[in-house]
Short mmCIF file of C-alpha atoms in Angstrom, two decimals:
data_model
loop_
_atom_site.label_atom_id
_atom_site.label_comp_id
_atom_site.label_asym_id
_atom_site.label_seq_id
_atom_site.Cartn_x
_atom_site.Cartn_y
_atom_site.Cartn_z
CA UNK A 153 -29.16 21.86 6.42
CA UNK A 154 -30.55 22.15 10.48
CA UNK A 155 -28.50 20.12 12.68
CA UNK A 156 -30.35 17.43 14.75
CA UNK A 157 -29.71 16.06 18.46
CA UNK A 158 -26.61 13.97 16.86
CA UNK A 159 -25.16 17.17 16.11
CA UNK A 160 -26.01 19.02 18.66
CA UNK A 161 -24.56 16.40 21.20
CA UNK A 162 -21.17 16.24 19.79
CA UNK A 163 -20.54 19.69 19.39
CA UNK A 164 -20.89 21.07 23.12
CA UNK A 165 -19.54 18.97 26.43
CA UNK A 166 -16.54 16.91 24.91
CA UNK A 167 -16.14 14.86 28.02
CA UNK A 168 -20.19 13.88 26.90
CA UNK A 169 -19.61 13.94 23.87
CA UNK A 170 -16.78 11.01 24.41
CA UNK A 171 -18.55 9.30 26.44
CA UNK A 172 -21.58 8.97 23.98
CA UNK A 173 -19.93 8.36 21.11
CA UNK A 174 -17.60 5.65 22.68
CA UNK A 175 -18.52 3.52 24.83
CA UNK A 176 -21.37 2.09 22.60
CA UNK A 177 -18.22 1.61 20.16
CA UNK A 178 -16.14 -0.41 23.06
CA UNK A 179 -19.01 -2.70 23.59
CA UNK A 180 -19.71 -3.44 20.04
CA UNK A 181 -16.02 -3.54 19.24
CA UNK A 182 -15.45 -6.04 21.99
CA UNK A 183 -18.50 -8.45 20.69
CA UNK A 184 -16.61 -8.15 17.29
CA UNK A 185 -13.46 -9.32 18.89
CA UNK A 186 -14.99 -11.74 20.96
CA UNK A 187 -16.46 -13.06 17.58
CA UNK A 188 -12.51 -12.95 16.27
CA UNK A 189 -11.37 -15.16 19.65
CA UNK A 190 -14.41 -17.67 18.66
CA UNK A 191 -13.65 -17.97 15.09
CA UNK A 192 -9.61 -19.31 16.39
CA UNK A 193 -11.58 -21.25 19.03
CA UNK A 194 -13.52 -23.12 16.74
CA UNK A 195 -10.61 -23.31 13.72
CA UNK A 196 -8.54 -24.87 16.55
CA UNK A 197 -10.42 -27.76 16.52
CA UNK A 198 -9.33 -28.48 13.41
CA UNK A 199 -5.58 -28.60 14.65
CA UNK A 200 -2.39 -26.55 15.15
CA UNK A 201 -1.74 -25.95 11.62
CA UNK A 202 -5.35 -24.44 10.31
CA UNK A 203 -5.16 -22.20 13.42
CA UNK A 204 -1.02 -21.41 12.20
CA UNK A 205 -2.64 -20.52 8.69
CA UNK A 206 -4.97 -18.58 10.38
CA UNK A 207 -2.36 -16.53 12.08
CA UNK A 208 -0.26 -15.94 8.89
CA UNK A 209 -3.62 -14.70 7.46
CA UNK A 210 -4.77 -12.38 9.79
CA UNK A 211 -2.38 -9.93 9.71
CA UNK A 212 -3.53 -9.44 5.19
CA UNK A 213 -7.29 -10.02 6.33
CA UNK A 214 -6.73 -6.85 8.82
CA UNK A 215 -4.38 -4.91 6.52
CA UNK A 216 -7.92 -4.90 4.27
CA UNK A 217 -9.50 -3.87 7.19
CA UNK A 218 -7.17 -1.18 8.13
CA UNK A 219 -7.37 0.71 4.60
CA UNK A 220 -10.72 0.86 5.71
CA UNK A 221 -10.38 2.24 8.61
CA UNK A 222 -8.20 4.43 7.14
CA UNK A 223 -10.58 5.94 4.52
CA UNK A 224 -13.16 6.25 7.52
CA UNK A 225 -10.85 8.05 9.57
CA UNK A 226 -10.02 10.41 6.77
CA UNK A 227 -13.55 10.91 6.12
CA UNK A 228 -14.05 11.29 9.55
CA UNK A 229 -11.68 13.67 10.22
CA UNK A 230 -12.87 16.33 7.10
CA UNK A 231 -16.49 15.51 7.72
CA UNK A 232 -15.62 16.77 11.66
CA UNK A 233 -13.61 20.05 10.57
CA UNK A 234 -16.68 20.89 8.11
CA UNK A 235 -19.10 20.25 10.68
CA UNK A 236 -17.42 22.42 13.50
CA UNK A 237 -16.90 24.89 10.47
CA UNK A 238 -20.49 24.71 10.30
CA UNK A 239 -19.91 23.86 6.54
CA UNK A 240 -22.86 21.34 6.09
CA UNK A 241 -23.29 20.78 2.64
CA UNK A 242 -19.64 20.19 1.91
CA UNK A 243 -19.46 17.52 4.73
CA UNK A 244 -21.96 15.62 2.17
CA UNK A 245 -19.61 16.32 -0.93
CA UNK A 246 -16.77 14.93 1.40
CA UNK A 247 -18.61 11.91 2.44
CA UNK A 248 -19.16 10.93 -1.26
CA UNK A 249 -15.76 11.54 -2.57
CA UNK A 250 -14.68 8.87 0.29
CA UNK A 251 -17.14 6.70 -1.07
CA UNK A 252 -15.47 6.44 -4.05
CA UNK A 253 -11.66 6.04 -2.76
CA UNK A 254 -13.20 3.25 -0.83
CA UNK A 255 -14.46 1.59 -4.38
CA UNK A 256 -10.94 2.10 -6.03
CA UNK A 257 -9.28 0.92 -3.10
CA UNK A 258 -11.45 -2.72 -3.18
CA UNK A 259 -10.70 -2.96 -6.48
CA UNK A 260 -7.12 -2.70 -6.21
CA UNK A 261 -6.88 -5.07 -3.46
CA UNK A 262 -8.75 -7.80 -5.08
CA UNK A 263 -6.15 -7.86 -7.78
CA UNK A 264 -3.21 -7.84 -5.65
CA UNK A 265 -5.22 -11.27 -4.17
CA UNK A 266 -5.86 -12.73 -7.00
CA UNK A 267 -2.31 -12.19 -8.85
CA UNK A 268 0.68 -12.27 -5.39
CA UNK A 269 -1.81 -13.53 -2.40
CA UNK A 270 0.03 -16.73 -2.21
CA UNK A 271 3.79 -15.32 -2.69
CA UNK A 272 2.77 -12.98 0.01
CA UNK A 273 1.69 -15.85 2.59
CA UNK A 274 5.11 -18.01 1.44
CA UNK A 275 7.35 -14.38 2.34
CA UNK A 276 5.51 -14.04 5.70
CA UNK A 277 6.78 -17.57 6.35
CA UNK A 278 3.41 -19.67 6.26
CA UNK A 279 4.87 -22.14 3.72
CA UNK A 280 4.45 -25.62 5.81
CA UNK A 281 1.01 -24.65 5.87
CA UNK A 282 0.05 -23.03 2.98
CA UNK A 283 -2.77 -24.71 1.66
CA UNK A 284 -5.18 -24.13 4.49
CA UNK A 285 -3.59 -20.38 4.39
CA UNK A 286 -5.26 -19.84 0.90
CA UNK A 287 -8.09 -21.63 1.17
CA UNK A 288 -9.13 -18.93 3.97
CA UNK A 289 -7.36 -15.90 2.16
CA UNK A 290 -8.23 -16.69 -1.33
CA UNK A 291 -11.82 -16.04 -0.33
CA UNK A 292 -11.57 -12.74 1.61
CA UNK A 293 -9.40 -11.10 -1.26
CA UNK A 294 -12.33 -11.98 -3.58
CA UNK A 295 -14.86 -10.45 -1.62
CA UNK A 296 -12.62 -7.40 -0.39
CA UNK A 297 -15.12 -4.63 -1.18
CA UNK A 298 -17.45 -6.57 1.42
CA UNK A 299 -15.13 -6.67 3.83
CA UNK A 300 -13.50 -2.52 3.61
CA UNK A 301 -16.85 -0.77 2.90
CA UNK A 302 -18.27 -1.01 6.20
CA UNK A 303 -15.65 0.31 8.15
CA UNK A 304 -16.09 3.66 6.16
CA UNK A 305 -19.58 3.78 5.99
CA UNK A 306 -19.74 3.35 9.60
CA UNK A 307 -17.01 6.60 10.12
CA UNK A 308 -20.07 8.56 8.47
CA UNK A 309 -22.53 7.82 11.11
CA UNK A 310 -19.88 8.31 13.48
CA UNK A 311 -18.69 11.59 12.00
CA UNK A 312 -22.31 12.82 12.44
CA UNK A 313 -22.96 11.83 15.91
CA UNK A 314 -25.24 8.40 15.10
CA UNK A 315 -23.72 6.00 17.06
CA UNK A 316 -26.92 3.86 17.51
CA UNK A 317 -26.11 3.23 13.69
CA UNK A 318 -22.38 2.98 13.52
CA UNK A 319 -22.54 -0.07 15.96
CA UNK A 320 -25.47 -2.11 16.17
CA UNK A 321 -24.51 -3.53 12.01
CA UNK A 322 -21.40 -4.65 13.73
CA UNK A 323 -23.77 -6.24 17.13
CA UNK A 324 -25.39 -8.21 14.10
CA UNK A 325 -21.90 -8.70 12.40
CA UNK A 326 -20.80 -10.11 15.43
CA UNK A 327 -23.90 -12.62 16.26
CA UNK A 328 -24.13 -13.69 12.82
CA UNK A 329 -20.86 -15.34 12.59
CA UNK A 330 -20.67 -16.54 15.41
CA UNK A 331 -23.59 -18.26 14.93
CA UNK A 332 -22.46 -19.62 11.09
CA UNK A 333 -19.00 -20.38 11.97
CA UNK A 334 -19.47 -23.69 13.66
CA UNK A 335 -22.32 -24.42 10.64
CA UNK A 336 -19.69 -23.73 8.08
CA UNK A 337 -16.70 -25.34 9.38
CA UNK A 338 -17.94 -28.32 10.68
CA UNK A 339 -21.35 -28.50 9.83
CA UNK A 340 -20.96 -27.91 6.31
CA UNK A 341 -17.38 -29.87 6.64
CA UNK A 342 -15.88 -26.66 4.84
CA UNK A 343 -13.09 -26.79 7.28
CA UNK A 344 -11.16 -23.20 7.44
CA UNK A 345 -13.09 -22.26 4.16
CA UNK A 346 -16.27 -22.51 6.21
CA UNK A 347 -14.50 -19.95 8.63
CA UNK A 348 -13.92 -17.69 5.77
CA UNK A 349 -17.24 -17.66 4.02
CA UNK A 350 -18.96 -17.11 7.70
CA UNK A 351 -17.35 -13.69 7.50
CA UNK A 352 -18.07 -12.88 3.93
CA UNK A 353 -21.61 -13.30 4.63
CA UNK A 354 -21.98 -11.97 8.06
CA UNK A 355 -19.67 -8.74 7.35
CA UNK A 356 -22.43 -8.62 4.08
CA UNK A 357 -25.41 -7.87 6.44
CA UNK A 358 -23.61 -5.04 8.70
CA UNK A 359 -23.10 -3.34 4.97
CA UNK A 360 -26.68 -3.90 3.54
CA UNK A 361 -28.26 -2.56 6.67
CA UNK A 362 -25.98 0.62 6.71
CA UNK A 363 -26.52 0.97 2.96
CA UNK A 364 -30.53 0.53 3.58
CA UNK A 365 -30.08 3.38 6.22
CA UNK A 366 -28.51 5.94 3.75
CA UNK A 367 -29.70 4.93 -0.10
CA UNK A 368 -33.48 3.93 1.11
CA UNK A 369 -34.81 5.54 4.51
CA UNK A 370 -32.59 8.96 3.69
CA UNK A 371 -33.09 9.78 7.45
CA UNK A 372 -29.48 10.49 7.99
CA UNK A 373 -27.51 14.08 8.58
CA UNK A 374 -25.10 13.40 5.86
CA UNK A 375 -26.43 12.47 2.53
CA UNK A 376 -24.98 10.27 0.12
CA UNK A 377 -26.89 11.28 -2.87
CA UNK A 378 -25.17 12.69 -6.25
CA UNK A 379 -26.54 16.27 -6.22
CA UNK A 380 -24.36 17.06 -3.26
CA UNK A 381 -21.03 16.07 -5.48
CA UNK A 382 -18.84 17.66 -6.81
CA UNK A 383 -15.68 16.56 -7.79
CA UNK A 384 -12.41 18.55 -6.13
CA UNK A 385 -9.28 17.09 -5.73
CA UNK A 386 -8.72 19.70 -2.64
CA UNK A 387 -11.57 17.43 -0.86
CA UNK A 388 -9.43 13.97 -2.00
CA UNK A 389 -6.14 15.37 -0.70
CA UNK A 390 -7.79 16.78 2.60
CA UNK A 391 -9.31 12.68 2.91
CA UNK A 392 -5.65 11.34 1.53
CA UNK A 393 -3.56 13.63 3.72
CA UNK A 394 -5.24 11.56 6.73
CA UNK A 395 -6.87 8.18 5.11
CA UNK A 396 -3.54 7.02 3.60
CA UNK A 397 -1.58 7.69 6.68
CA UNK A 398 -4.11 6.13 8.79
CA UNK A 399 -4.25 3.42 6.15
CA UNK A 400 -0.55 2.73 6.52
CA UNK A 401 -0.78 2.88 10.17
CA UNK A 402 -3.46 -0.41 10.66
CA UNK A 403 -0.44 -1.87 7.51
CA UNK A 404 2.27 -1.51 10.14
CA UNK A 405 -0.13 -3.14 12.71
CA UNK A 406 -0.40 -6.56 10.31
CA UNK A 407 3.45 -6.03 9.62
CA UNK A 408 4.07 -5.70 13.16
CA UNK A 409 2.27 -9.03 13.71
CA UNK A 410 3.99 -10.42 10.84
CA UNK A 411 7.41 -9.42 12.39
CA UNK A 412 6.31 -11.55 15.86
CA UNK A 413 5.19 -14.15 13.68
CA UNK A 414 8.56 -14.55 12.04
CA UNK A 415 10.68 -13.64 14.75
CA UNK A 416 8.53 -16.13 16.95
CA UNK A 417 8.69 -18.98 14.10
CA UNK A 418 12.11 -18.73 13.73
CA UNK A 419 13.30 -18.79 17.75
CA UNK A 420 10.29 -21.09 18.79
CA UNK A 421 8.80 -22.90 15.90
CA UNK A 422 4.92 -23.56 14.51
CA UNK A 423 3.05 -24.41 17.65
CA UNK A 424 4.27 -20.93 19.47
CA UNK A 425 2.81 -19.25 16.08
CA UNK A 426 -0.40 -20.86 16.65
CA UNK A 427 -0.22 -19.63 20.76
CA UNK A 428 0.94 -16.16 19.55
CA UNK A 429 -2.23 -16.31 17.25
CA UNK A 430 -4.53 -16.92 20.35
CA UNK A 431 -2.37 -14.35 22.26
CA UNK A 432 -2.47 -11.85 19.70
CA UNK A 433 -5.91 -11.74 19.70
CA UNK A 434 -6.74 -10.76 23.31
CA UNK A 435 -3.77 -8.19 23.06
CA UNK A 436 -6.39 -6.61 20.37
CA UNK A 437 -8.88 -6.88 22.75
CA UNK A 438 -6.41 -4.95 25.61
CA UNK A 439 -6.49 -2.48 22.52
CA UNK A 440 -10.03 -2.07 21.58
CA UNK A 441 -10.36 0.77 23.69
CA UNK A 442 -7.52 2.74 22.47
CA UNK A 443 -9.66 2.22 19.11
CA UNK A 444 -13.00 2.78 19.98
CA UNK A 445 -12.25 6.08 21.99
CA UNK A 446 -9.70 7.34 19.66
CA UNK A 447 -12.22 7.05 16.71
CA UNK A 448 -14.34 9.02 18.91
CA UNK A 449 -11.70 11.24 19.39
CA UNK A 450 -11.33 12.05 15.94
CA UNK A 451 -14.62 13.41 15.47
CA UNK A 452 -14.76 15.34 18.82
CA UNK A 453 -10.87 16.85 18.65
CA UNK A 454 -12.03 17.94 14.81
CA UNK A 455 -15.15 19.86 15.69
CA UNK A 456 -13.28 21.81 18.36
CA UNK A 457 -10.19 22.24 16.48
CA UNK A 458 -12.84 23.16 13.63
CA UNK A 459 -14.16 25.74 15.76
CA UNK A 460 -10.78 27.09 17.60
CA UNK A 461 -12.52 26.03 20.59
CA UNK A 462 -9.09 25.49 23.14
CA UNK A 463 -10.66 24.41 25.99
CA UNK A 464 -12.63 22.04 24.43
CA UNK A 465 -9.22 20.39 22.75
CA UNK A 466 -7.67 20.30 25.55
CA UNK A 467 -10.35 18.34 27.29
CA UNK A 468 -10.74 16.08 24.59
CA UNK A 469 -6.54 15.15 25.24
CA UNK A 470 -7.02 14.33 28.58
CA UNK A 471 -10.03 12.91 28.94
CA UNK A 472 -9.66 10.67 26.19
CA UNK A 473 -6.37 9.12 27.52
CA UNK A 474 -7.81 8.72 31.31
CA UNK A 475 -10.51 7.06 30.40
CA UNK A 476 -8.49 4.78 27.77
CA UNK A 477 -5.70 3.93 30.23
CA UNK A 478 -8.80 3.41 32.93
CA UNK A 479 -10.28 0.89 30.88
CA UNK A 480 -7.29 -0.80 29.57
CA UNK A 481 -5.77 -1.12 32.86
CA UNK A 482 -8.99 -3.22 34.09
CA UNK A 483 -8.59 -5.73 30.94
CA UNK A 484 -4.80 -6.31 31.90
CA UNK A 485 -5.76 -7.27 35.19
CA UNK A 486 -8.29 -9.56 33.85
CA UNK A 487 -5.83 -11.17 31.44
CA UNK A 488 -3.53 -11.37 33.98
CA UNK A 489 -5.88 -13.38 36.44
CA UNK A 490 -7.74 -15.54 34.45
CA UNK A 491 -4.92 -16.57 31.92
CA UNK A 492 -5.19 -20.11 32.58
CA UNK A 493 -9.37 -20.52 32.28
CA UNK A 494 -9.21 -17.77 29.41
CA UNK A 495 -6.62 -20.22 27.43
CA UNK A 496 -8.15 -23.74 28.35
CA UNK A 497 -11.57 -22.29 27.00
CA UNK A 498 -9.31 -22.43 23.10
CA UNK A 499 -8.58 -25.92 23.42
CA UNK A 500 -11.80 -27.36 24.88
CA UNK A 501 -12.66 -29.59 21.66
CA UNK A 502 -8.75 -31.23 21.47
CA UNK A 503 -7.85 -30.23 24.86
CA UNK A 504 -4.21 -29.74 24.62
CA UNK A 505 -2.31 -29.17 27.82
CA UNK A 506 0.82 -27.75 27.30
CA UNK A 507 -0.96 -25.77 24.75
CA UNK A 508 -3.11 -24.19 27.14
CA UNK A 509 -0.11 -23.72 29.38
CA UNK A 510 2.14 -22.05 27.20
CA UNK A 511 -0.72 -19.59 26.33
CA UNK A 512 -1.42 -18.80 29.11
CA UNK A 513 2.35 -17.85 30.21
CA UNK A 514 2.54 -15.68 27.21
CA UNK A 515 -0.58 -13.81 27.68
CA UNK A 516 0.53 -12.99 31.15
CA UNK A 517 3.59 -11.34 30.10
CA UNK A 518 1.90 -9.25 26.80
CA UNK A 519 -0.62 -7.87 29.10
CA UNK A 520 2.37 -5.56 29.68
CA UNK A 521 2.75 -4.87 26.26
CA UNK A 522 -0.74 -2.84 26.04
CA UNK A 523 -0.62 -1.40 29.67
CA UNK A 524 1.13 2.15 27.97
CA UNK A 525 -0.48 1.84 24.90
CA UNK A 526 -3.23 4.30 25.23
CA UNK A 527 -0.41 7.74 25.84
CA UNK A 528 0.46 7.08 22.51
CA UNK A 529 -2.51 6.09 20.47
CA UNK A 530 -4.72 9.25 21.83
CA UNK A 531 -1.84 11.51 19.83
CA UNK A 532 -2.03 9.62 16.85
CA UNK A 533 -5.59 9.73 16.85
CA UNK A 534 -5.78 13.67 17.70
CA UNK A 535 -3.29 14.24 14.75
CA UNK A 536 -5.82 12.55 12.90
CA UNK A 537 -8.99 14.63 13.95
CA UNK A 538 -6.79 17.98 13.39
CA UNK A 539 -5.53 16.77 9.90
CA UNK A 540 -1.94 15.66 10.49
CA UNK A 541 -2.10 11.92 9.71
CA UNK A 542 1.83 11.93 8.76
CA UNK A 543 2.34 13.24 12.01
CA UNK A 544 0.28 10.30 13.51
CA UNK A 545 1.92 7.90 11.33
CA UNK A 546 5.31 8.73 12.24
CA UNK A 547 4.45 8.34 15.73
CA UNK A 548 3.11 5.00 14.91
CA UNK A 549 5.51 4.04 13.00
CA UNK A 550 8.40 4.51 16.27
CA UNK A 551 5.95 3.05 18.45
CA UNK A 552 5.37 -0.31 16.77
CA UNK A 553 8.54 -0.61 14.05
CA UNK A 554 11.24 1.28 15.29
CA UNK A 555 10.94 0.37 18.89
CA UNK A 556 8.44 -2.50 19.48
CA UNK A 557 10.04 -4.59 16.29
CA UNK A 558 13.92 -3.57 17.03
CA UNK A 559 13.93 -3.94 20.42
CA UNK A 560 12.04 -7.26 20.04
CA UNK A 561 14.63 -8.39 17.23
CA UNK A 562 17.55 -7.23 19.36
CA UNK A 563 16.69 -9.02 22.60
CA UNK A 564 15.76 -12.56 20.57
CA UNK A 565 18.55 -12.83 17.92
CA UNK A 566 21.90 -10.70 18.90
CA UNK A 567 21.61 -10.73 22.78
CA UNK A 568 20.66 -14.68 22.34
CA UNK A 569 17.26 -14.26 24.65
CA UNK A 570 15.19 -16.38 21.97
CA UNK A 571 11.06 -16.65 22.57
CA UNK A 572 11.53 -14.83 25.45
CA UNK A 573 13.54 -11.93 24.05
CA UNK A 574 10.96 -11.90 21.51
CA UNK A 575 8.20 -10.54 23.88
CA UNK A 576 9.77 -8.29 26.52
CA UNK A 577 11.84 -6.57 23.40
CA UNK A 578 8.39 -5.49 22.37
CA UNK A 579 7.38 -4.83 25.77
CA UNK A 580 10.18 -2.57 26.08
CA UNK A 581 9.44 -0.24 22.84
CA UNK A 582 5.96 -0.20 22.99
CA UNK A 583 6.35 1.70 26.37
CA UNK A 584 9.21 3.90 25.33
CA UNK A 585 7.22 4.78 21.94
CA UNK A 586 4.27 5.39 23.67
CA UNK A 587 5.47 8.28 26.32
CA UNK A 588 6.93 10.00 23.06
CA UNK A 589 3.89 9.88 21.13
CA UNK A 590 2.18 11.27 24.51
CA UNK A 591 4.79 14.13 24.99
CA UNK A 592 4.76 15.46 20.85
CA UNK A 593 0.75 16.16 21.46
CA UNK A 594 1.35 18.13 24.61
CA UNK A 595 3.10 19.73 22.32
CA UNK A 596 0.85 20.28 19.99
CA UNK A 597 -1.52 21.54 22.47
CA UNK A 598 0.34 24.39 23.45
CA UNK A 599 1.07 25.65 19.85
CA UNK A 600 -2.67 25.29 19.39
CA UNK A 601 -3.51 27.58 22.20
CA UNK A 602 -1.06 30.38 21.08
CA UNK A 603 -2.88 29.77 17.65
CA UNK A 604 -6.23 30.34 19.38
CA UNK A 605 -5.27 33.37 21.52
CA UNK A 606 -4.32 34.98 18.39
CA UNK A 607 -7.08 34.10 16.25
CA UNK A 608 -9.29 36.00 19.23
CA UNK A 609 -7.14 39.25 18.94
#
């Protein structure tokens, strides 16, 4: 196989390279989020306890999401190695064996929806509002292969330097649901089923275009066809070793929301849950890109640790968490100023005022809570890229369950600090869990340059 400009432009200049490969991703990720914030804005017209049910929802509908991400970031990660390796042909083997953890994965996630969905929504505590709860959920567990496939596929054109291809099905994602939710929900008069089947079917076109681009056109640098597999389970474990930590990782994210959620219900009651649901979702925003340049990350931090290329690593380290922080910082700031019009424009149809002023307050003090975020995410995501996804799960697991979760727990329920407690407990380990995670990958550098200096002697 020849490598082509893709190739070519992710193997040379990382700081480029990083730059290429993510800000395209930001900017799409950030229309698919802003697609997330109008899907709540137009499921809170329909009252406090759809947009609740919503909230208790989200955290399952992401968790199917996250596994994923997680196969795409295993995928990712191999596919990278290979390619700095310069071991073309088995970056197409890899590519299809992830293909087909993704298929056993859907599979076993429908039936865990159709058999425990609602005794899961009832443990997370969405019981006074369970019926809306599974009519949303009820339909994205059925149509779970829909909604996991495209997060993987889209690793493979990232993995290969296409990111023209990796983000515009997700620009049409976006668009399209926007554009169906209010159709569905209200015209329709589906309610917070409309809401779900808008996904389904917009998340359906971002696959079948991807799909069109590798099974029909064939124009790609990786090819998904059958003569390049072979079955190894070396290839699975190398995918697993990263895919199923990374997998658990976006878990703890949903079960870190699900914490809030409960800790939140149980100090403040339903209406904070539906604020915290608004709230939530622009602190995923202040994290988008954390997300969008660590996925980048992982393919550029693979190819040079692929290719014992130091300097390059190094770079990648750096850069990647200036230009994270950089960015992040800027959204804060926005958050922070424009609170008040940001939360008034989620209750324009009932136009709720306390509503709007309580959301506001609260997304004026989690704006802290992502400020640190991107020191720790860049090391999980370069443990991914080099292989070591235990090594970024553990970190993730002490930033967001250990720390954000205790801390959040302690300062609410023992030290009697209720709602409040709630949020700068999480403030407070986030931070904390974050320097860590940004300290262990130093580390890591510096092993990896004695490793280098003796692989040139």
């Amino acid at each position: 196989m020849e490598i082509n400009k893709n190739i070519e432009s992710i193997i040379g200049d990382p700081k480029k390279a990083l730059n290429r490969l993510a800000y395209p991703t930001i900017l799409s990720m950030l229309l698919m989020f802003a697609n997330n914030l109008i899907d709540s804005m137009w499921v809170s017209g329909l009252g406090s306890e759809p947009l609740a049910a919503l909230g208790f929802m989200s955290p399952l509908y992401l968790v199917i999401i996250g596994f994923g991400v997680g196969i795409g970031a295993g995928a990712n990660s191999l596919i990278s190695r290979l390619i700095g390796a310069k071991q073309y042909d088995e970056s197409n083997n890899a590519a299809i064996h992830s293909i087909v953890i993704a298929s056993i994965v859907s599979i076993l996630i429908l039936l865990i929806g159709v058999f425990f969905l609602r005794d899961l929504l009832i443990l997370f505590g969405a019981s006074e509002v369970i019926d809306f709860a599974m009519d949303y959920g009820m339909i994205i567990f059925l149509t779970s292969y829909i909604i996991l496939f495209p997060a993987v596929v889209s690793s493979l054109f990232r993995a290969e330097g296409d990111i023209r291809r990796a983000t515009v099905p997700l620009v049409v994602n976006a668009i399209l649901n926007m554009v169906m939710d209010p159709i569905f929900i209200y015209y329709f008069n589906l309610g917070i089923k409309g809401a779900a089947i808008a996904t389904v079917l917009s998340t359906l076109a971002n696959l079948l275009m991807m799909l069109y681009w590798y099974l029909i056109k064939r124009d790609t640098f990786i090819k998904l066809s059958l003569k390049y597999y072979h079955s190894k389970m070396e290839i699975y474990k190398e995918i697993l070793l990263v895919s199923l930590p990374a997998s658990c990782e976006e878990v703890i994210y949903s079960i870190v929301a699900i914490c809030f959620n409960y800790l939140i219900f149980i100090t403040a009651g339903t209406m904070e849950v539906a604020i915290f649901t608004v709230v939530w979702r622009f602190v995923s925003i202040g994290f988008l890109p954390c997300i969008a340049i660590g996925v980048s990350t992982i393919t550029v931090s693979g190819i040079a640790y692929g290719a014992r290329n130091y300097e390059n690593f190094k770079t990648t380290i750096n850069y990647s968490t200036f230009i994270s922080f950089l960015i992040t910082l800027i959204i804060c700031v926005i958050f922070f100023v424009f609170a008040y019009p940001i939360s008034e424009g989620f209750n324009f149809i009932n136009g709720n005022p306390q509503m709007i002023s309580r959301t506001a307050e609260v997304l004026r003090i989690m704006v802290f809570y992502n400020l640190f975020i991107p020191f720790g995410a860049t090391a999980a995501y370069v443990y991914q890229g080099v292989g070591s996804g235990f090594k970024s799960l553990a970190l993730t697991i002490l930033r967001e369950l250990v720390l954000s979760v205790f801390f959040a727990y302690i300062f609410a329920i023992p030290l009697k600090m209720g709602i409040f407690g709630v949020y700068f407990g999480a403030i407070i380990g986030m931070i904390l869990g974050s320097f860590i995670g940004f300290a262990c990958i130093k580390l890591y550098e510096r092993s990896f340059k004695k490793e280098c200096e003796k692989t040139v002697v």
